Amino acid sequence: MDENSPARLFPKILKPFLQPRDIERVVDMQMEAKQRVATALQTIRHFNDFAERLFPVLQEDYEAQINMIREMKRDLDDVFLRIMTIKEILAQEMKPPTTTQQPATDSRLKQTTQPAP
């Protein structure tokens, strides 16, 4: 590093204004922060290794579940199509008569539609 770089000049400028114990405290704080970062990094690496081992197993289960859902959807589509076909056949076979008879009305309906005295 160059002697005139900011990283070299800044401590030289501040040194007369700081007490040795202040510098030690700053160094201690930096060491603690470095240790926390190293611990966090180790934890992340451990988790990453765990996830790397577990991923293939979970991927197989996931793909099996997806395939089962796709098969279920195909079955439901087939059932729906069959029901619609049966419905159409029944509708053609059970056509109502084309007579001009008035539909029978329920006496209870007449009671609810008449105004109250």
Short mmCIF file of N, CA and C in Angstrom, two decimals:
data_model
loop_
_atom_site.label_atom_id
_atom_site.label_comp_id
_atom_site.label_asym_id
_atom_site.label_seq_id
_atom_site.Cartn_x
_atom_site.Cartn_y
_atom_site.Cartn_z
N MET A 1 0.84 -1.17 0.00
CA MET A 1 0.00 0.00 0.00
C MET A 1 0.89 1.25 0.00
N ASP A 2 0.46 2.25 -0.66
CA ASP A 2 1.20 3.50 -0.77
C ASP A 2 1.18 4.24 0.58
N GLU A 3 2.29 4.87 0.94
CA GLU A 3 2.40 5.60 2.20
C GLU A 3 1.43 6.78 2.27
N ASN A 4 1.02 7.31 1.13
CA ASN A 4 0.10 8.45 1.09
C ASN A 4 -1.35 8.03 0.89
N SER A 5 -1.62 6.73 1.01
CA SER A 5 -3.00 6.26 0.84
C SER A 5 -3.82 6.68 2.06
N PRO A 6 -5.11 6.86 1.87
CA PRO A 6 -5.97 7.27 2.99
C PRO A 6 -5.92 6.29 4.16
N ALA A 7 -5.77 4.99 3.86
CA ALA A 7 -5.73 4.01 4.93
C ALA A 7 -4.50 4.18 5.80
N ARG A 8 -3.42 4.70 5.27
CA ARG A 8 -2.19 4.94 6.05
C ARG A 8 -2.21 6.33 6.69
N LEU A 9 -2.74 7.31 6.00
CA LEU A 9 -2.72 8.68 6.52
C LEU A 9 -3.70 8.90 7.66
N PHE A 10 -4.86 8.31 7.56
CA PHE A 10 -5.89 8.53 8.57
C PHE A 10 -5.43 8.17 9.98
N PRO A 11 -4.84 6.98 10.21
CA PRO A 11 -4.36 6.68 11.56
C PRO A 11 -3.26 7.62 12.03
N LYS A 12 -2.38 8.03 11.12
CA LYS A 12 -1.31 8.95 11.51
C LYS A 12 -1.88 10.29 11.96
N ILE A 13 -2.93 10.74 11.29
CA ILE A 13 -3.55 12.02 11.66
C ILE A 13 -4.26 11.90 13.00
N LEU A 14 -4.90 10.79 13.25
CA LEU A 14 -5.68 10.63 14.48
C LEU A 14 -4.83 10.26 15.69
N LYS A 15 -3.67 9.69 15.49
CA LYS A 15 -2.85 9.17 16.60
C LYS A 15 -2.58 10.22 17.69
N PRO A 16 -2.25 11.46 17.37
CA PRO A 16 -2.01 12.41 18.45
C PRO A 16 -3.24 12.73 19.28
N PHE A 17 -4.44 12.51 18.73
CA PHE A 17 -5.67 12.86 19.44
C PHE A 17 -6.22 11.71 20.28
N LEU A 18 -5.69 10.51 20.10
CA LEU A 18 -6.22 9.34 20.80
C LEU A 18 -5.26 8.85 21.88
N GLN A 19 -5.86 8.31 22.91
CA GLN A 19 -5.09 7.69 23.99
C GLN A 19 -4.83 6.23 23.61
N PRO A 20 -3.73 5.65 24.10
CA PRO A 20 -3.44 4.24 23.78
C PRO A 20 -4.57 3.29 24.18
N ARG A 21 -5.23 3.56 25.30
CA ARG A 21 -6.32 2.67 25.71
C ARG A 21 -7.51 2.75 24.74
N ASP A 22 -7.73 3.94 24.14
CA ASP A 22 -8.80 4.08 23.14
C ASP A 22 -8.49 3.24 21.90
N ILE A 23 -7.25 3.26 21.51
CA ILE A 23 -6.84 2.46 20.35
C ILE A 23 -6.99 0.98 20.67
N GLU A 24 -6.63 0.58 21.88
CA GLU A 24 -6.79 -0.83 22.27
C GLU A 24 -8.26 -1.24 22.26
N ARG A 25 -9.13 -0.34 22.74
CA ARG A 25 -10.57 -0.64 22.73
C ARG A 25 -11.10 -0.81 21.31
N VAL A 26 -10.65 0.05 20.41
CA VAL A 26 -11.08 -0.06 19.03
C VAL A 26 -10.58 -1.36 18.42
N VAL A 27 -9.34 -1.72 18.71
CA VAL A 27 -8.79 -2.97 18.20
C VAL A 27 -9.55 -4.16 18.78
N ASP A 28 -9.87 -4.11 20.08
CA ASP A 28 -10.64 -5.18 20.70
C ASP A 28 -12.03 -5.30 20.07
N MET A 29 -12.67 -4.17 19.82
CA MET A 29 -13.99 -4.19 19.18
C MET A 29 -13.91 -4.80 17.79
N GLN A 30 -12.86 -4.46 17.07
CA GLN A 30 -12.69 -5.02 15.73
C GLN A 30 -12.46 -6.52 15.80
N MET A 31 -11.69 -6.97 16.78
CA MET A 31 -11.44 -8.41 16.93
C MET A 31 -12.73 -9.15 17.30
N GLU A 32 -13.55 -8.54 18.17
CA GLU A 32 -14.83 -9.16 18.52
C GLU A 32 -15.75 -9.25 17.30
N ALA A 33 -15.78 -8.18 16.52
CA ALA A 33 -16.61 -8.18 15.31
C ALA A 33 -16.11 -9.24 14.33
N LYS A 34 -14.80 -9.35 14.21
CA LYS A 34 -14.24 -10.37 13.31
C LYS A 34 -14.62 -11.76 13.79
N GLN A 35 -14.57 -11.99 15.10
CA GLN A 35 -14.93 -13.30 15.65
C GLN A 35 -16.41 -13.61 15.40
N ARG A 36 -17.29 -12.62 15.57
CA ARG A 36 -18.71 -12.83 15.31
C ARG A 36 -18.97 -13.16 13.84
N VAL A 37 -18.27 -12.46 12.96
CA VAL A 37 -18.42 -12.73 11.52
C VAL A 37 -17.93 -14.14 11.21
N ALA A 38 -16.81 -14.55 11.81
CA ALA A 38 -16.28 -15.90 11.57
C ALA A 38 -17.26 -16.95 12.08
N THR A 39 -17.87 -16.71 13.24
CA THR A 39 -18.85 -17.65 13.78
C THR A 39 -20.08 -17.73 12.87
N ALA A 40 -20.55 -16.58 12.41
CA ALA A 40 -21.71 -16.56 11.51
C ALA A 40 -21.39 -17.29 10.21
N LEU A 41 -20.20 -17.07 9.70
CA LEU A 41 -19.79 -17.73 8.46
C LEU A 41 -19.74 -19.25 8.65
N GLN A 42 -19.24 -19.69 9.78
CA GLN A 42 -19.18 -21.13 10.07
C GLN A 42 -20.60 -21.71 10.16
N THR A 43 -21.50 -20.98 10.78
CA THR A 43 -22.89 -21.44 10.88
C THR A 43 -23.53 -21.54 9.50
N ILE A 44 -23.30 -20.54 8.67
CA ILE A 44 -23.85 -20.55 7.32
C ILE A 44 -23.28 -21.72 6.51
N ARG A 45 -21.99 -21.97 6.65
CA ARG A 45 -21.38 -23.10 5.94
C ARG A 45 -21.97 -24.43 6.39
N HIS A 46 -22.17 -24.55 7.71
CA HIS A 46 -22.76 -25.78 8.25
C HIS A 46 -24.17 -25.97 7.68
N PHE A 47 -24.96 -24.92 7.68
CA PHE A 47 -26.32 -25.01 7.16
C PHE A 47 -26.31 -25.33 5.66
N ASN A 48 -25.40 -24.73 4.94
CA ASN A 48 -25.30 -24.98 3.50
C ASN A 48 -24.94 -26.45 3.23
N ASP A 49 -24.02 -27.00 4.00
CA ASP A 49 -23.66 -28.42 3.85
C ASP A 49 -24.85 -29.32 4.15
N PHE A 50 -25.59 -28.98 5.21
CA PHE A 50 -26.78 -29.74 5.57
C PHE A 50 -27.82 -29.69 4.44
N ALA A 51 -28.06 -28.51 3.90
CA ALA A 51 -29.03 -28.34 2.82
C ALA A 51 -28.59 -29.09 1.57
N GLU A 52 -27.30 -29.09 1.31
CA GLU A 52 -26.78 -29.78 0.13
C GLU A 52 -27.00 -31.29 0.23
N ARG A 53 -26.88 -31.84 1.44
CA ARG A 53 -27.12 -33.27 1.63
C ARG A 53 -28.60 -33.61 1.56
N LEU A 54 -29.44 -32.72 2.06
CA LEU A 54 -30.87 -33.00 2.16
C LEU A 54 -31.62 -32.72 0.87
N PHE A 55 -31.14 -31.84 0.02
CA PHE A 55 -31.85 -31.42 -1.18
C PHE A 55 -32.23 -32.58 -2.11
N PRO A 56 -31.30 -33.49 -2.44
CA PRO A 56 -31.69 -34.58 -3.36
C PRO A 56 -32.85 -35.43 -2.84
N VAL A 57 -32.85 -35.69 -1.54
CA VAL A 57 -33.91 -36.50 -0.94
C VAL A 57 -35.25 -35.76 -1.06
N LEU A 58 -35.24 -34.49 -0.70
CA LEU A 58 -36.48 -33.71 -0.77
C LEU A 58 -36.93 -33.51 -2.22
N GLN A 59 -36.00 -33.39 -3.12
CA GLN A 59 -36.36 -33.22 -4.52
C GLN A 59 -37.10 -34.45 -5.04
N GLU A 60 -36.64 -35.64 -4.67
CA GLU A 60 -37.32 -36.87 -5.08
C GLU A 60 -38.75 -36.91 -4.54
N ASP A 61 -38.91 -36.59 -3.24
CA ASP A 61 -40.24 -36.56 -2.65
C ASP A 61 -41.13 -35.54 -3.34
N TYR A 62 -40.58 -34.38 -3.63
CA TYR A 62 -41.35 -33.31 -4.27
C TYR A 62 -41.81 -33.75 -5.66
N GLU A 63 -40.91 -34.34 -6.42
CA GLU A 63 -41.28 -34.80 -7.77
C GLU A 63 -42.32 -35.91 -7.71
N ALA A 64 -42.21 -36.79 -6.72
CA ALA A 64 -43.22 -37.86 -6.57
C ALA A 64 -44.59 -37.25 -6.26
N GLN A 65 -44.62 -36.25 -5.38
CA GLN A 65 -45.89 -35.60 -5.04
C GLN A 65 -46.47 -34.87 -6.24
N ILE A 66 -45.62 -34.20 -7.01
CA ILE A 66 -46.08 -33.49 -8.20
C ILE A 66 -46.67 -34.47 -9.20
N ASN A 67 -45.99 -35.60 -9.42
CA ASN A 67 -46.51 -36.61 -10.34
C ASN A 67 -47.85 -37.17 -9.87
N MET A 68 -47.99 -37.38 -8.57
CA MET A 68 -49.25 -37.88 -8.04
C MET A 68 -50.37 -36.85 -8.27
N ILE A 69 -50.08 -35.58 -8.06
CA ILE A 69 -51.07 -34.53 -8.28
C ILE A 69 -51.46 -34.47 -9.76
N ARG A 70 -50.50 -34.61 -10.64
CA ARG A 70 -50.81 -34.62 -12.08
C ARG A 70 -51.70 -35.80 -12.44
N GLU A 71 -51.41 -36.98 -11.89
CA GLU A 71 -52.26 -38.15 -12.14
C GLU A 71 -53.67 -37.93 -11.60
N MET A 72 -53.77 -37.34 -10.41
CA MET A 72 -55.09 -37.05 -9.84
C MET A 72 -55.86 -36.09 -10.73
N LYS A 73 -55.19 -35.09 -11.28
CA LYS A 73 -55.85 -34.13 -12.16
C LYS A 73 -56.34 -34.83 -13.42
N ARG A 74 -55.50 -35.70 -13.99
CA ARG A 74 -55.93 -36.45 -15.19
C ARG A 74 -57.16 -37.30 -14.86
N ASP A 75 -57.16 -37.96 -13.69
CA ASP A 75 -58.30 -38.78 -13.29
C ASP A 75 -59.56 -37.92 -13.12
N LEU A 76 -59.40 -36.78 -12.47
CA LEU A 76 -60.55 -35.90 -12.28
C LEU A 76 -61.07 -35.35 -13.60
N ASP A 77 -60.17 -35.02 -14.51
CA ASP A 77 -60.60 -34.56 -15.84
C ASP A 77 -61.37 -35.66 -16.56
N ASP A 78 -60.88 -36.89 -16.45
CA ASP A 78 -61.55 -38.02 -17.08
C ASP A 78 -62.94 -38.23 -16.47
N VAL A 79 -63.03 -38.18 -15.15
CA VAL A 79 -64.32 -38.35 -14.46
C VAL A 79 -65.27 -37.22 -14.88
N PHE A 80 -64.78 -36.00 -14.92
CA PHE A 80 -65.61 -34.87 -15.32
C PHE A 80 -66.13 -35.06 -16.73
N LEU A 81 -65.27 -35.48 -17.65
CA LEU A 81 -65.68 -35.71 -19.03
C LEU A 81 -66.74 -36.80 -19.11
N ARG A 82 -66.56 -37.87 -18.35
CA ARG A 82 -67.55 -38.95 -18.35
C ARG A 82 -68.89 -38.47 -17.80
N ILE A 83 -68.84 -37.69 -16.73
CA ILE A 83 -70.08 -37.17 -16.14
C ILE A 83 -70.80 -36.27 -17.14
N MET A 84 -70.05 -35.42 -17.82
CA MET A 84 -70.68 -34.52 -18.80
C MET A 84 -71.27 -35.32 -19.96
N THR A 85 -70.59 -36.38 -20.38
CA THR A 85 -71.12 -37.23 -21.45
C THR A 85 -72.40 -37.91 -21.00
N ILE A 86 -72.41 -38.45 -19.80
CA ILE A 86 -73.61 -39.11 -19.26
C ILE A 86 -74.73 -38.09 -19.12
N LYS A 87 -74.41 -36.90 -18.69
CA LYS A 87 -75.41 -35.85 -18.54
C LYS A 87 -76.05 -35.51 -19.89
N GLU A 88 -75.24 -35.41 -20.92
CA GLU A 88 -75.76 -35.13 -22.26
C GLU A 88 -76.65 -36.26 -22.75
N ILE A 89 -76.23 -37.49 -22.54
CA ILE A 89 -77.02 -38.66 -22.97
C ILE A 89 -78.35 -38.67 -22.24
N LEU A 90 -78.33 -38.44 -20.93
CA LEU A 90 -79.57 -38.42 -20.15
C LEU A 90 -80.47 -37.27 -20.57
N ALA A 91 -79.88 -36.14 -20.88
CA ALA A 91 -80.69 -35.00 -21.31
C ALA A 91 -81.40 -35.31 -22.62
N GLN A 92 -80.75 -36.03 -23.51
CA GLN A 92 -81.38 -36.39 -24.78
C GLN A 92 -82.46 -37.44 -24.58
N GLU A 93 -82.23 -38.41 -23.69
CA GLU A 93 -83.20 -39.47 -23.46
C GLU A 93 -84.38 -39.02 -22.63
N MET A 94 -84.19 -38.04 -21.77
CA MET A 94 -85.23 -37.63 -20.83
C MET A 94 -85.83 -36.28 -21.22
N LYS A 95 -85.96 -36.01 -22.48
CA LYS A 95 -86.54 -34.74 -22.91
C LYS A 95 -87.96 -34.63 -22.37
N PRO A 96 -88.34 -33.46 -21.89
CA PRO A 96 -89.71 -33.30 -21.37
C PRO A 96 -90.70 -33.35 -22.54
N PRO A 97 -91.92 -33.79 -22.28
CA PRO A 97 -92.92 -33.83 -23.34
C PRO A 97 -93.20 -32.41 -23.85
N THR A 98 -93.53 -32.32 -25.11
CA THR A 98 -93.76 -31.01 -25.72
C THR A 98 -95.24 -30.67 -25.78
N THR A 99 -96.01 -31.06 -24.78
CA THR A 99 -97.45 -30.75 -24.73
C THR A 99 -97.65 -29.35 -24.20
N THR A 100 -98.86 -28.85 -24.33
CA THR A 100 -99.17 -27.48 -23.89
C THR A 100 -99.81 -27.47 -22.53
N GLN A 101 -99.62 -28.50 -21.75
CA GLN A 101 -100.21 -28.54 -20.41
C GLN A 101 -99.52 -27.53 -19.51
N GLN A 102 -100.34 -26.98 -18.61
CA GLN A 102 -99.79 -26.06 -17.61
C GLN A 102 -99.07 -26.89 -16.56
N PRO A 103 -97.91 -26.43 -16.12
CA PRO A 103 -97.23 -27.18 -15.06
C PRO A 103 -98.02 -27.12 -13.77
N ALA A 104 -98.00 -28.21 -13.05
CA ALA A 104 -98.70 -28.26 -11.78
C ALA A 104 -98.02 -27.32 -10.80
N THR A 105 -98.86 -26.59 -10.06
CA THR A 105 -98.29 -25.67 -9.08
C THR A 105 -98.55 -26.19 -7.69
N ASP A 106 -97.68 -25.91 -6.83
CA ASP A 106 -97.77 -26.35 -5.45
C ASP A 106 -98.67 -25.38 -4.70
N SER A 107 -99.59 -25.90 -3.89
CA SER A 107 -100.52 -25.03 -3.15
C SER A 107 -99.78 -24.17 -2.14
N ARG A 108 -98.66 -24.63 -1.65
CA ARG A 108 -97.90 -23.82 -0.70
C ARG A 108 -97.34 -22.57 -1.37
N LEU A 109 -96.98 -22.67 -2.65
CA LEU A 109 -96.48 -21.51 -3.37
C LEU A 109 -97.56 -20.46 -3.52
N LYS A 110 -98.78 -20.92 -3.75
CA LYS A 110 -99.89 -19.97 -3.90
C LYS A 110 -100.10 -19.20 -2.60
N GLN A 111 -99.96 -19.87 -1.49
CA GLN A 111 -100.19 -19.22 -0.19
C GLN A 111 -99.14 -18.14 0.05
N THR A 112 -97.90 -18.37 -0.35
CA THR A 112 -96.87 -17.39 -0.06
C THR A 112 -96.92 -16.21 -1.01
N THR A 113 -97.56 -16.40 -2.19
CA THR A 113 -97.60 -15.30 -3.15
C THR A 113 -98.83 -14.44 -3.01
N GLN A 114 -99.86 -14.94 -2.29
CA GLN A 114 -101.07 -14.14 -2.11
C GLN A 114 -100.83 -13.09 -1.02
N PRO A 115 -101.36 -11.88 -1.24
CA PRO A 115 -101.20 -10.84 -0.22
C PRO A 115 -101.97 -11.19 1.04
N ALA A 116 -101.45 -10.78 2.12
CA ALA A 116 -102.09 -11.05 3.41
C ALA A 116 -103.28 -10.12 3.57
N PRO A 117 -104.42 -10.59 4.19
CA PRO A 117 -105.62 -9.72 4.37
C PRO A 117 -105.42 -8.69 5.44
#
